[in-house]
């Protein structure tokens, strides 16, 4: 099971330290290089510096929420092809629909399991 995602760069954008830490530990054990960001503004600079392969973004964040962050990523020609997976504590149809409108590729409900996280990555990694 170790290093199944060797060398894959994954970004986790979430204002919850617990979610960032949990995802980071799971992903690093699987061989990923993990970049974390506390909100959309923090993430946008780090995306340019790190060019992640897959981006997970929390919907509910201060300053720049997940929808705005996703829209900014998808509207940038350099990053429009990057898979963006929304994270939410609500499993709502409205949230899913709104995520699709701004270009998200998938939607995971928190708390997500290791399997759900890995399945999402498997669906989108190149």
PDB file of C-alpha atoms in Angstrom:
ATOM      1  CA  UNK A   1       0.000   0.000   0.000  1.00  0.00           C
ATOM      2  CA  UNK A   2       2.973   2.301   0.552  1.00  0.00           C
ATOM      3  CA  UNK A   3       3.905   4.828  -2.133  1.00  0.00           C
ATOM      4  CA  UNK A   4       0.968   4.110  -4.439  1.00  0.00           C
ATOM      5  CA  UNK A   5       0.966   7.790  -5.429  1.00  0.00           C
ATOM      6  CA  UNK A   6       4.733   8.216  -5.532  1.00  0.00           C
ATOM      7  CA  UNK A   7       5.714  11.709  -6.602  1.00  0.00           C
ATOM      8  CA  UNK A   8       2.154  12.970  -7.042  1.00  0.00           C
ATOM      9  CA  UNK A   9       1.734  16.568  -5.861  1.00  0.00           C
ATOM     10  CA  UNK A  10      -1.492  17.075  -3.970  1.00  0.00           C
ATOM     11  CA  UNK A  11      -2.713  20.358  -2.530  1.00  0.00           C
ATOM     12  CA  UNK A  12      -5.098  20.521   0.428  1.00  0.00           C
ATOM     13  CA  UNK A  13      -6.809  23.879   0.977  1.00  0.00           C
ATOM     14  CA  UNK A  14      -8.742  23.949   4.233  1.00  0.00           C
ATOM     15  CA  UNK A  15      -8.991  26.339   7.157  1.00  0.00           C
ATOM     16  CA  UNK A  16      -9.246  23.347   9.518  1.00  0.00           C
ATOM     17  CA  UNK A  17      -5.840  22.338  10.836  1.00  0.00           C
ATOM     18  CA  UNK A  18      -7.247  18.885  11.664  1.00  0.00           C
ATOM     19  CA  UNK A  19      -8.390  18.231   8.085  1.00  0.00           C
ATOM     20  CA  UNK A  20      -5.071  19.486   6.669  1.00  0.00           C
ATOM     21  CA  UNK A  21      -3.033  17.332   9.057  1.00  0.00           C
ATOM     22  CA  UNK A  22      -5.168  14.210   8.535  1.00  0.00           C
ATOM     23  CA  UNK A  23      -5.095  14.449   4.738  1.00  0.00           C
ATOM     24  CA  UNK A  24      -1.396  15.298   4.753  1.00  0.00           C
ATOM     25  CA  UNK A  25      -0.503  12.247   6.862  1.00  0.00           C
ATOM     26  CA  UNK A  26      -2.576   9.860   4.728  1.00  0.00           C
ATOM     27  CA  UNK A  27      -1.212  11.263   1.479  1.00  0.00           C
ATOM     28  CA  UNK A  28       2.431  11.395   2.568  1.00  0.00           C
ATOM     29  CA  UNK A  29       2.236   7.750   3.645  1.00  0.00           C
ATOM     30  CA  UNK A  30       1.031   6.965   0.117  1.00  0.00           C
ATOM     31  CA  UNK A  31       4.041   8.741  -1.399  1.00  0.00           C
ATOM     32  CA  UNK A  32       2.490  12.103  -2.260  1.00  0.00           C
ATOM     33  CA  UNK A  33       4.179  15.426  -1.992  1.00  0.00           C
ATOM     34  CA  UNK A  34       1.610  17.479  -0.061  1.00  0.00           C
ATOM     35  CA  UNK A  35       1.173  21.228  -0.181  1.00  0.00           C
ATOM     36  CA  UNK A  36      -1.244  22.716   2.328  1.00  0.00           C
ATOM     37  CA  UNK A  37      -2.927  26.095   2.355  1.00  0.00           C
ATOM     38  CA  UNK A  38      -5.182  27.694   4.967  1.00  0.00           C
ATOM     39  CA  UNK A  39      -7.427  29.555   2.523  1.00  0.00           C
ATOM     40  CA  UNK A  40      -7.882  30.543  -1.101  1.00  0.00           C
ATOM     41  CA  UNK A  41      -5.457  33.463  -1.028  1.00  0.00           C
ATOM     42  CA  UNK A  42      -2.752  31.314   0.545  1.00  0.00           C
ATOM     43  CA  UNK A  43      -3.485  28.595  -2.025  1.00  0.00           C
ATOM     44  CA  UNK A  44      -3.292  30.758  -5.148  1.00  0.00           C
ATOM     45  CA  UNK A  45       0.316  31.779  -4.477  1.00  0.00           C
ATOM     46  CA  UNK A  46       1.273  28.203  -3.617  1.00  0.00           C
ATOM     47  CA  UNK A  47      -0.355  26.796  -6.766  1.00  0.00           C
ATOM     48  CA  UNK A  48       1.895  29.023  -8.885  1.00  0.00           C
ATOM     49  CA  UNK A  49       4.986  27.990  -6.884  1.00  0.00           C
ATOM     50  CA  UNK A  50       4.245  24.259  -6.631  1.00  0.00           C
ATOM     51  CA  UNK A  51       2.047  23.369  -9.629  1.00  0.00           C
ATOM     52  CA  UNK A  52       0.101  20.576  -7.874  1.00  0.00           C
ATOM     53  CA  UNK A  53      -1.354  17.632  -9.836  1.00  0.00           C
ATOM     54  CA  UNK A  54      -4.621  17.525  -7.857  1.00  0.00           C
ATOM     55  CA  UNK A  55      -6.250  20.137  -5.638  1.00  0.00           C
ATOM     56  CA  UNK A  56      -8.670  19.524  -2.760  1.00  0.00           C
ATOM     57  CA  UNK A  57     -10.474  22.646  -1.613  1.00  0.00           C
ATOM     58  CA  UNK A  58     -12.796  23.191   1.328  1.00  0.00           C
ATOM     59  CA  UNK A  59     -15.973  25.102   0.492  1.00  0.00           C
ATOM     60  CA  UNK A  60     -16.398  27.021   3.736  1.00  0.00           C
ATOM     61  CA  UNK A  61     -13.330  29.205   4.286  1.00  0.00           C
ATOM     62  CA  UNK A  62     -12.824  32.806   5.353  1.00  0.00           C
ATOM     63  CA  UNK A  63     -11.766  35.522   2.878  1.00  0.00           C
ATOM     64  CA  UNK A  64     -11.936  33.450  -0.316  1.00  0.00           C
ATOM     65  CA  UNK A  65     -14.276  30.455  -0.192  1.00  0.00           C
ATOM     66  CA  UNK A  66     -13.913  27.172  -2.052  1.00  0.00           C
ATOM     67  CA  UNK A  67     -16.207  28.171  -4.906  1.00  0.00           C
ATOM     68  CA  UNK A  68     -14.289  31.394  -5.540  1.00  0.00           C
ATOM     69  CA  UNK A  69     -10.961  29.589  -5.247  1.00  0.00           C
ATOM     70  CA  UNK A  70     -12.059  26.845  -7.667  1.00  0.00           C
ATOM     71  CA  UNK A  71     -13.371  29.422 -10.162  1.00  0.00           C
ATOM     72  CA  UNK A  72     -10.063  31.321 -10.064  1.00  0.00           C
ATOM     73  CA  UNK A  73      -8.083  28.113 -10.647  1.00  0.00           C
ATOM     74  CA  UNK A  74     -10.342  26.946 -13.497  1.00  0.00           C
ATOM     75  CA  UNK A  75     -10.334  30.387 -15.149  1.00  0.00           C
ATOM     76  CA  UNK A  76      -6.540  30.376 -15.356  1.00  0.00           C
ATOM     77  CA  UNK A  77      -5.393  28.739 -18.602  1.00  0.00           C
ATOM     78  CA  UNK A  78      -2.310  27.272 -16.893  1.00  0.00           C
ATOM     79  CA  UNK A  79      -4.362  25.435 -14.283  1.00  0.00           C
ATOM     80  CA  UNK A  80      -7.801  24.905 -15.862  1.00  0.00           C
ATOM     81  CA  UNK A  81      -6.990  21.231 -16.563  1.00  0.00           C
ATOM     82  CA  UNK A  82      -6.050  20.526 -12.926  1.00  0.00           C
ATOM     83  CA  UNK A  83      -8.592  18.369 -11.091  1.00  0.00           C
ATOM     84  CA  UNK A  84     -10.240  20.321  -8.282  1.00  0.00           C
ATOM     85  CA  UNK A  85     -12.146  18.314  -5.682  1.00  0.00           C
ATOM     86  CA  UNK A  86     -14.440  20.212  -3.342  1.00  0.00           C
ATOM     87  CA  UNK A  87     -14.587  19.295   0.359  1.00  0.00           C
ATOM     88  CA  UNK A  88     -17.677  20.045   2.402  1.00  0.00           C
ATOM     89  CA  UNK A  89     -19.188  19.107   5.724  1.00  0.00           C
ATOM     90  CA  UNK A  90     -22.612  19.306   4.077  1.00  0.00           C
ATOM     91  CA  UNK A  91     -23.730  16.642   1.626  1.00  0.00           C
ATOM     92  CA  UNK A  92     -26.087  18.960  -0.199  1.00  0.00           C
ATOM     93  CA  UNK A  93     -27.286  18.873  -3.777  1.00  0.00           C
ATOM     94  CA  UNK A  94     -27.063  22.656  -3.932  1.00  0.00           C
ATOM     95  CA  UNK A  95     -23.406  22.588  -2.895  1.00  0.00           C
ATOM     96  CA  UNK A  96     -22.628  19.890  -5.450  1.00  0.00           C
ATOM     97  CA  UNK A  97     -24.410  21.789  -8.225  1.00  0.00           C
ATOM     98  CA  UNK A  98     -22.693  25.036  -7.303  1.00  0.00           C
ATOM     99  CA  UNK A  99     -19.343  23.222  -7.256  1.00  0.00           C
ATOM    100  CA  UNK A 100     -19.974  21.930 -10.787  1.00  0.00           C
ATOM    101  CA  UNK A 101     -20.865  25.433 -11.984  1.00  0.00           C
ATOM    102  CA  UNK A 102     -17.477  26.795 -10.893  1.00  0.00           C
ATOM    103  CA  UNK A 103     -15.747  23.824 -12.532  1.00  0.00           C
ATOM    104  CA  UNK A 104     -15.033  21.393  -9.711  1.00  0.00           C
ATOM    105  CA  UNK A 105     -14.387  17.827 -10.833  1.00  0.00           C
ATOM    106  CA  UNK A 106     -15.695  16.052  -7.769  1.00  0.00           C
ATOM    107  CA  UNK A 107     -17.158  16.561  -4.322  1.00  0.00           C
ATOM    108  CA  UNK A 108     -16.196  14.794  -1.091  1.00  0.00           C
ATOM    109  CA  UNK A 109     -18.179  15.092   2.116  1.00  0.00           C
ATOM    110  CA  UNK A 110     -16.189  15.550   5.326  1.00  0.00           C
ATOM    111  CA  UNK A 111     -15.182  13.625   7.244  1.00  0.00           C
ATOM    112  CA  UNK A 112     -13.905  11.591   4.316  1.00  0.00           C
ATOM    113  CA  UNK A 113     -12.304   8.187   4.662  1.00  0.00           C
ATOM    114  CA  UNK A 114      -8.854   7.244   3.423  1.00  0.00           C
ATOM    115  CA  UNK A 115     -10.545   5.124   0.733  1.00  0.00           C
ATOM    116  CA  UNK A 116     -12.692   8.029  -0.482  1.00  0.00           C
ATOM    117  CA  UNK A 117      -9.628  10.285  -0.634  1.00  0.00           C
ATOM    118  CA  UNK A 118      -7.555   7.707  -2.524  1.00  0.00           C
ATOM    119  CA  UNK A 119     -10.425   6.787  -4.874  1.00  0.00           C
ATOM    120  CA  UNK A 120     -10.826  10.446  -5.835  1.00  0.00           C
ATOM    121  CA  UNK A 121      -7.102  10.739  -6.566  1.00  0.00           C
ATOM    122  CA  UNK A 122      -7.127   7.533  -8.611  1.00  0.00           C
ATOM    123  CA  UNK A 123      -9.942   8.872 -10.786  1.00  0.00           C
ATOM    124  CA  UNK A 124      -8.041  12.022 -11.688  1.00  0.00           C
ATOM    125  CA  UNK A 125      -4.345  11.375 -11.644  1.00  0.00           C
ATOM    126  CA  UNK A 126      -2.732  11.423 -15.052  1.00  0.00           C
TER     127      UNK A 126
END
